[in-house]
Coordinates of C-alpha atoms in Angstrom, one line a residue:
M119 CA -16.5 -34.3 16.0
D120 CA -17.2 -37.3 13.0
L121 CA -15.6 -37.2 10.4
E122 CA -17.0 -40.0 7.9
F123 CA -19.7 -39.6 6.6
T124 CA -23.2 -41.5 6.1
P125 CA -24.1 -43.4 3.4
A126 CA -27.2 -40.8 3.2
E127 CA -24.3 -37.8 2.6
L128 CA -22.5 -40.0 0.0
A129 CA -26.6 -40.2 -1.3
F130 CA -25.5 -36.7 -1.4
R131 CA -22.2 -35.9 -2.4
E132 CA -23.0 -37.8 -6.0
E133 CA -26.3 -35.2 -6.4
V134 CA -24.3 -32.3 -5.9
R135 CA -21.5 -33.7 -7.7
A136 CA -24.2 -34.2 -10.3
F137 CA -25.2 -31.4 -10.3
F138 CA -21.9 -29.1 -10.6
A139 CA -21.3 -31.8 -13.9
E140 CA -24.6 -30.3 -15.4
N141 CA -24.6 -26.5 -14.0
V142 CA -20.9 -25.3 -14.2
P143 CA -18.7 -24.4 -17.5
A144 CA -15.4 -25.7 -17.7
E145 CA -13.9 -22.3 -18.9
W146 CA -14.6 -21.1 -15.5
L147 CA -12.5 -23.1 -13.6
T148 CA -8.7 -21.4 -14.0
R149 CA -10.9 -18.6 -12.9
V150 CA -12.5 -19.4 -10.1
R151 CA -8.4 -21.0 -9.1
A152 CA -7.1 -17.9 -9.0
G153 CA -9.5 -16.5 -6.9
L154 CA -11.3 -14.1 -9.3
R155 CA -14.9 -13.6 -9.3
L156 CA -16.7 -14.2 -11.7
E157 CA -19.0 -11.6 -14.1
P158 CA -22.2 -10.5 -12.5
Q159 CA -24.3 -12.4 -15.1
E160 CA -22.0 -15.3 -14.7
L161 CA -22.8 -15.0 -10.8
I162 CA -26.2 -14.4 -11.1
A163 CA -27.3 -17.3 -13.7
Y164 CA -25.0 -19.8 -11.5
Q165 CA -27.7 -18.3 -8.6
K166 CA -30.8 -19.0 -10.4
A167 CA -29.9 -22.6 -10.7
L168 CA -29.2 -23.1 -7.5
A169 CA -32.2 -21.3 -6.8
A170 CA -34.4 -24.0 -9.1
R171 CA -32.5 -27.1 -7.4
G172 CA -33.9 -25.5 -4.1
W173 CA -29.9 -24.7 -2.9
G174 CA -29.8 -21.1 -3.5
A175 CA -29.5 -20.8 0.3
P176 CA -27.6 -23.1 1.5
T177 CA -26.9 -22.2 5.7
W178 CA -30.4 -20.4 5.9
P179 CA -33.2 -22.2 7.9
V180 CA -36.0 -23.7 6.1
E181 CA -38.8 -21.2 7.3
Y182 CA -36.7 -18.6 5.5
G183 CA -36.3 -20.8 1.8
G184 CA -32.7 -22.9 3.2
P185 CA -32.4 -26.0 2.3
G186 CA -32.3 -27.0 6.1
W187 CA -28.7 -28.6 5.8
S188 CA -26.4 -30.4 8.5
P189 CA -22.9 -28.9 8.7
A190 CA -21.5 -31.9 6.7
Q191 CA -24.1 -31.2 4.0
N192 CA -22.8 -27.8 3.7
Y193 CA -19.0 -29.5 4.2
I194 CA -19.8 -31.7 1.6
F195 CA -21.6 -29.0 -0.9
E196 CA -18.9 -26.5 -0.7
S197 CA -16.2 -29.0 -1.0
E198 CA -17.7 -30.5 -4.2
S199 CA -18.2 -26.7 -5.4
A200 CA -13.9 -26.2 -5.3
R201 CA -13.7 -29.6 -6.8
A202 CA -16.3 -28.6 -10.2
G203 CA -14.0 -25.0 -10.7
A204 CA -17.8 -23.5 -9.4
P205 CA -17.6 -20.2 -8.0
I206 CA -18.3 -19.2 -4.7
Q207 CA -22.0 -17.5 -3.8
F208 CA -21.9 -13.7 -4.2
H209 CA -22.2 -13.1 -0.2
Q210 CA -23.3 -9.6 0.5
G211 CA -27.2 -10.4 -0.4
L212 CA -26.7 -14.6 0.9
E213 CA -24.5 -14.1 4.0
L214 CA -24.0 -10.7 5.1
I215 CA -27.6 -8.6 5.2
G216 CA -30.1 -11.7 4.4
P217 CA -29.0 -13.0 7.9
I218 CA -29.4 -10.0 9.5
I219 CA -32.6 -9.1 8.2
F220 CA -34.6 -13.2 9.4
T221 CA -33.0 -12.6 11.9
Y222 CA -34.0 -8.6 13.1
G223 CA -36.0 -7.9 10.6
S224 CA -39.7 -6.8 10.3
Q225 CA -41.9 -9.6 8.5
E226 CA -42.1 -6.7 6.6
L227 CA -38.4 -6.6 5.3
K228 CA -38.8 -9.8 5.3
D229 CA -41.2 -11.2 2.6
R230 CA -40.2 -8.2 0.9
Y231 CA -36.4 -8.6 1.0
L232 CA -35.8 -12.3 1.1
P233 CA -36.6 -13.9 -2.4
G234 CA -35.2 -12.0 -4.0
I235 CA -32.0 -12.2 -2.3
I236 CA -32.1 -16.5 -3.2
N237 CA -33.2 -16.3 -6.5
A238 CA -31.0 -13.5 -7.2
D239 CA -33.6 -11.1 -8.4
D240 CA -31.6 -8.3 -5.8
W241 CA -28.3 -7.5 -6.3
W242 CA -27.1 -6.0 -2.3
C243 CA -23.9 -4.0 -2.1
Q244 CA -22.5 -2.7 1.8
G245 CA -22.2 0.9 3.2
Y246 CA -19.9 1.0 6.0
S247 CA -16.7 2.0 5.1
E248 CA -16.3 5.5 4.7
P249 CA -13.1 8.0 4.7
G250 CA -11.6 7.7 7.9
A251 CA -13.7 4.6 9.1
G252 CA -12.6 2.0 7.7
S253 CA -11.3 -0.9 10.2
D254 CA -12.2 2.0 12.8
L255 CA -15.7 1.9 11.5
A256 CA -17.8 3.5 14.9
S257 CA -16.2 6.3 13.2
L258 CA -18.4 6.5 10.5
R259 CA -20.1 9.8 10.4
T260 CA -22.8 9.3 7.7
T261 CA -25.8 10.5 8.6
A262 CA -29.5 9.7 8.9
V263 CA -32.4 12.4 10.0
R264 CA -35.8 10.9 10.8
D265 CA -38.2 14.2 8.5
G266 CA -41.8 12.1 9.0
D267 CA -41.9 8.9 7.1
H268 CA -38.4 8.7 6.3
Y269 CA -34.5 9.3 7.2
V270 CA -32.8 11.3 5.0
L271 CA -29.1 10.5 4.7
N272 CA -25.9 12.5 3.5
G273 CA -22.7 11.0 4.1
Q274 CA -20.1 9.5 1.8
K275 CA -18.9 5.3 1.9
M276 CA -16.2 4.0 0.3
W277 CA -14.4 0.0 -1.7
T278 CA -18.4 -0.6 -2.0
S279 CA -17.8 -3.8 -4.5
Y280 CA -20.6 -3.5 -6.7
A281 CA -22.4 -0.1 -6.1
Q282 CA -22.5 -0.5 -9.9
V283 CA -24.5 -3.1 -10.6
A284 CA -26.1 -3.8 -7.4
S285 CA -30.7 -2.5 -6.9
H286 CA -29.8 -2.5 -2.8
M287 CA -27.4 -1.3 -0.8
F288 CA -27.7 -1.6 3.4
V289 CA -25.8 1.3 5.3
L290 CA -24.6 2.2 9.0
A291 CA -25.6 5.7 9.2
R292 CA -26.0 7.7 12.6
T293 CA -29.7 8.5 13.8
S294 CA -28.0 10.7 16.9
Q295 CA -25.5 11.8 18.6
E296 CA -24.1 9.9 21.6
P297 CA -21.0 9.8 24.1
K298 CA -20.0 7.3 22.8
R299 CA -19.3 5.9 18.6
Q300 CA -20.9 3.5 18.8
Q301 CA -24.2 3.9 20.1
G302 CA -27.2 6.1 17.8
I303 CA -25.8 4.3 14.7
S304 CA -28.7 2.5 12.4
L305 CA -28.9 0.2 9.8
L306 CA -30.9 0.8 7.1
L307 CA -32.0 -0.7 3.3
V308 CA -31.3 1.4 0.3
D309 CA -32.4 1.5 -3.2
M310 CA -30.0 1.9 -5.7
T311 CA -32.6 3.8 -7.9
T312 CA -33.1 6.0 -5.2
P313 CA -32.2 9.9 -5.9
G314 CA -29.2 12.0 -4.4
I315 CA -27.4 8.3 -5.0
A316 CA -23.7 8.9 -7.0
I317 CA -21.4 6.9 -7.7
R318 CA -17.3 6.7 -8.6
K319 CA -15.2 3.8 -10.0
I320 CA -12.1 3.2 -8.0
E321 CA -9.1 2.6 -10.3
T322 CA -7.3 -0.5 -8.7
M323 CA -4.3 -3.1 -9.6
D324 CA -6.3 -6.1 -10.9
E325 CA -7.8 -3.8 -13.5
K326 CA -10.7 -5.5 -12.4
Y327 CA -14.1 -2.7 -12.0
T328 CA -15.6 -3.8 -8.8
T329 CA -14.7 -0.7 -6.4
N330 CA -16.6 2.2 -6.1
E331 CA -17.3 5.7 -4.0
V332 CA -20.6 6.0 -3.4
F333 CA -21.9 9.9 -2.3
L334 CA -25.1 9.9 -0.2
D335 CA -27.2 12.9 -0.8
D336 CA -30.5 14.1 0.7
V337 CA -31.2 10.0 0.1
R338 CA -35.1 9.8 1.4
V339 CA -35.1 6.2 3.0
P340 CA -38.4 5.2 4.3
V341 CA -38.5 4.3 7.8
G342 CA -39.7 0.5 7.3
N343 CA -36.2 0.3 5.8
L344 CA -35.0 -0.3 9.4
V345 CA -33.7 -2.9 10.5
G346 CA -34.6 -4.3 13.8
E347 CA -34.0 -0.3 16.5
E348 CA -33.6 2.9 15.6
G349 CA -29.8 2.9 17.5
R350 CA -28.3 -0.1 17.5
G351 CA -27.2 -1.1 14.0
W352 CA -23.5 -1.4 15.5
E353 CA -24.9 -4.3 17.2
Y354 CA -26.3 -5.6 13.9
G355 CA -23.5 -4.2 12.0
K356 CA -21.2 -6.4 14.3
V357 CA -23.4 -9.8 14.2
L358 CA -22.6 -8.9 10.1
L359 CA -18.7 -8.1 10.0
D360 CA -18.5 -12.1 12.1
R361 CA -20.6 -13.6 9.7
E362 CA -17.9 -11.9 6.5
R363 CA -15.4 -13.9 8.1
M364 CA -17.6 -16.7 8.8
V365 CA -18.0 -16.4 4.8
C366 CA -13.9 -17.6 4.4
S367 CA -14.9 -20.4 6.3
A368 CA -16.5 -21.3 2.6
T369 CA -13.9 -19.9 0.5
A370 CA -10.7 -22.0 3.1
I371 CA -12.6 -24.8 1.9
H372 CA -11.9 -23.8 -1.9
L373 CA -7.7 -22.9 -1.1
P374 CA -7.5 -26.3 -2.9
Q375 CA -8.0 -25.3 -6.2
V376 CA -5.2 -22.5 -6.4
L377 CA -2.6 -25.1 -4.3
D378 CA -4.2 -27.3 -8.1
G379 CA -3.2 -24.7 -10.1
V380 CA 0.7 -24.6 -7.9
R381 CA 1.2 -27.8 -8.5
E382 CA -0.1 -28.1 -12.7
A383 CA 2.4 -25.5 -13.8
A384 CA 5.6 -26.5 -11.5
A385 CA 4.5 -30.0 -13.4
A386 CA 5.1 -28.0 -16.7
R387 CA 8.0 -26.3 -16.1
K388 CA 11.4 -27.7 -16.8
V389 CA 14.9 -26.5 -14.4
R390 CA 18.4 -27.7 -15.8
G391 CA 15.8 -30.7 -17.6
V392 CA 13.7 -31.6 -14.3
P393 CA 10.0 -30.9 -14.2
L394 CA 10.0 -27.6 -10.9
I395 CA 7.8 -29.5 -8.9
E396 CA 10.2 -33.0 -8.4
T397 CA 13.0 -30.1 -7.5
P398 CA 13.3 -30.6 -3.6
A399 CA 12.7 -27.2 -2.5
F400 CA 10.1 -25.5 -4.3
A401 CA 8.5 -29.7 -3.3
A402 CA 9.3 -28.8 -0.3
Q403 CA 7.4 -25.1 -0.3
L404 CA 4.4 -27.0 -1.4
A405 CA 3.9 -28.9 0.5
Q406 CA 3.8 -27.6 3.3
L407 CA 0.7 -25.4 1.8
E408 CA -1.0 -28.5 1.9
I409 CA -0.1 -29.1 5.1
E410 CA -1.8 -26.4 6.2
A411 CA -4.4 -26.2 3.9
M412 CA -5.8 -29.5 5.0
A413 CA -4.9 -27.9 9.2
L414 CA -7.8 -24.8 7.9
E415 CA -9.6 -27.3 6.0
T416 CA -10.1 -29.4 9.1
M417 CA -10.5 -25.8 11.5
V418 CA -13.5 -24.8 9.3
L419 CA -15.3 -28.4 10.1
R420 CA -15.3 -27.4 14.1
L421 CA -16.1 -24.3 13.1
L422 CA -19.2 -25.6 11.4
A423 CA -20.0 -28.2 13.9
D424 CA -19.5 -25.8 16.4
L425 CA -22.5 -23.6 14.9
A426 CA -24.3 -26.4 14.5
S427 CA -24.7 -27.4 18.4
G428 CA -25.3 -23.6 18.7
A429 CA -22.5 -22.9 20.6
D430 CA -20.4 -19.7 20.7
S431 CA -18.1 -20.2 17.5
G432 CA -15.8 -17.4 19.8
P433 CA -12.9 -15.7 17.6
R434 CA -12.9 -19.0 15.0
G435 CA -14.3 -16.1 12.4
S436 CA -10.8 -14.5 12.9
M437 CA -9.0 -17.0 13.3
V438 CA -9.8 -18.8 10.4
K439 CA -10.1 -14.9 8.2
L440 CA -6.4 -14.6 9.7
R441 CA -5.3 -18.0 8.0
W442 CA -7.1 -18.0 4.5
S443 CA -6.0 -14.9 4.1
D444 CA -2.4 -16.1 5.2
L445 CA -2.5 -19.1 3.1
Y446 CA -4.2 -17.9 0.0
Q447 CA -1.0 -15.0 -0.2
R448 CA 1.3 -17.7 0.0
A449 CA -0.5 -19.8 -2.4
T450 CA -1.0 -17.3 -5.3
A451 CA 2.9 -15.8 -5.1
L452 CA 4.0 -20.4 -5.3
W453 CA 2.0 -20.2 -9.0
I454 CA 3.7 -16.6 -9.9
D455 CA 7.0 -18.6 -8.5
A456 CA 6.3 -21.8 -10.6
H457 CA 6.1 -20.1 -14.0
G458 CA 9.3 -18.5 -13.9
P459 CA 10.6 -15.4 -15.1
E460 CA 7.8 -15.5 -17.8
A461 CA 5.5 -14.0 -15.0
A462 CA 7.5 -11.1 -14.4
H463 CA 6.5 -9.2 -18.5
F464 CA 3.1 -11.3 -18.8
R465 CA 1.9 -8.9 -20.9
A466 CA 4.0 -9.0 -23.6
L467 CA 4.1 -12.4 -23.6
D468 CA 1.1 -12.0 -26.5
G469 CA -0.6 -15.5 -26.0
E470 CA 2.8 -17.1 -25.7
G471 CA 3.3 -17.8 -22.6
P472 CA 1.1 -20.8 -20.2
A473 CA -2.6 -20.0 -20.6
D474 CA -2.5 -19.3 -16.8
M475 CA 0.0 -17.3 -16.5
P476 CA -2.5 -14.3 -16.5
Y477 CA -5.5 -15.6 -13.9
A478 CA -1.9 -16.5 -11.5
M479 CA -1.2 -12.7 -11.5
Q480 CA -4.6 -11.6 -11.8
G481 CA -4.9 -13.9 -8.4
A482 CA -2.0 -12.4 -6.6
L483 CA -2.8 -9.6 -7.2
Y484 CA -5.9 -10.2 -6.0
S485 CA -5.1 -11.6 -2.8
R486 CA -3.3 -9.1 -1.5
V487 CA -6.9 -7.9 -0.3
T488 CA -7.7 -11.1 1.8
S489 CA -6.5 -9.6 4.9
I490 CA -7.4 -6.6 4.4
Y491 CA -11.4 -6.8 3.6
G492 CA -14.3 -8.1 6.5
G493 CA -11.4 -6.3 8.7
S494 CA -7.6 -6.0 8.4
S495 CA -5.7 -8.8 9.4
E496 CA -3.8 -6.3 12.2
I497 CA -8.2 -6.1 13.4
Q498 CA -8.6 -10.0 13.8
H499 CA -5.5 -10.2 15.9
N500 CA -7.2 -7.6 18.2
I501 CA -10.0 -9.6 18.3
I502 CA -7.9 -13.3 19.2
A503 CA -6.2 -11.7 21.9
R504 CA -9.2 -9.5 24.2
R505 CA -12.1 -13.0 22.8
A506 CA -9.7 -15.7 23.0
L507 CA -6.6 -14.7 25.4
G508 CA -7.8 -12.2 27.7
L509 CA -5.7 -9.5 27.0

């Protein structure tokens, strides 16, 4: 794997830097550094700017609207995005259902949905998890019964991010009862304005409204919105979940943003007259995280090289997801430590504390979910044990 950039790649890097300098407001940096998502309208505006430049779907093939970038160009784009404080593109459409549609969907579905994903005209949410069917997704009970030219959906989905603003949802539902739980599951694309859909907010510790329950009561979905073949949704869903873990590859490249926040906070706080960042114990913790972040970045580069060559990445997506979630949680915890005792009561500071403290706290809260979504850390360990170690 050659880690040196060619002259053409260096020129591309300058092009990317110029784009971010023009299109990324400085006020985004602290929120993005904390790992927090921007508001939907901000993400939509950012996506539209990328689409106008021809960069709306960096990992997609040219024939479906992607730029046809090499792994090195994708890496340059993501690393410069992190450097500029740009947000990670909202992935439900771009990295999850979009590739499933262009790989398994009909031409009608490709023509209908892919442009809207790239141009941010559509916002997708994921209808997978249910009460009693989270990591054990094969236990899902939502049904889709064929009725003429439609499927009729009934069931409940949980932890559905941004359902309240989504225009569409991709849903795993049981279209037949089979002896094996993984059989008889199909993947359907649902318009969120369809009668029978109800959304209920789930309150979360970070006080951000992103998570919902979705209730499906006799929701009629055209048969043409079936992705691929009936009963093969589990197969497509596993591919989609692998891609969700691969999204962490891009996220891992943004980890140095959090460490920048740690560094700045530790430099500003003094302990017995000495900047915290100069104390041996804290400096050692920070250095250890930086070393592990560099190692993770190298793992991501190898993964990108494998994907470009068409090699099977195996369980590496799970490895990256596992390492990234652990490092992100440790980094945000160290960011809080850098603020010292004031971090314990930041709400009462009324603007008198460090400007980034609320974002550090929210980032630390948000980081808890990174070891849950996309398959919990326990699930990732099991995948690695089976697929890498043969246990």
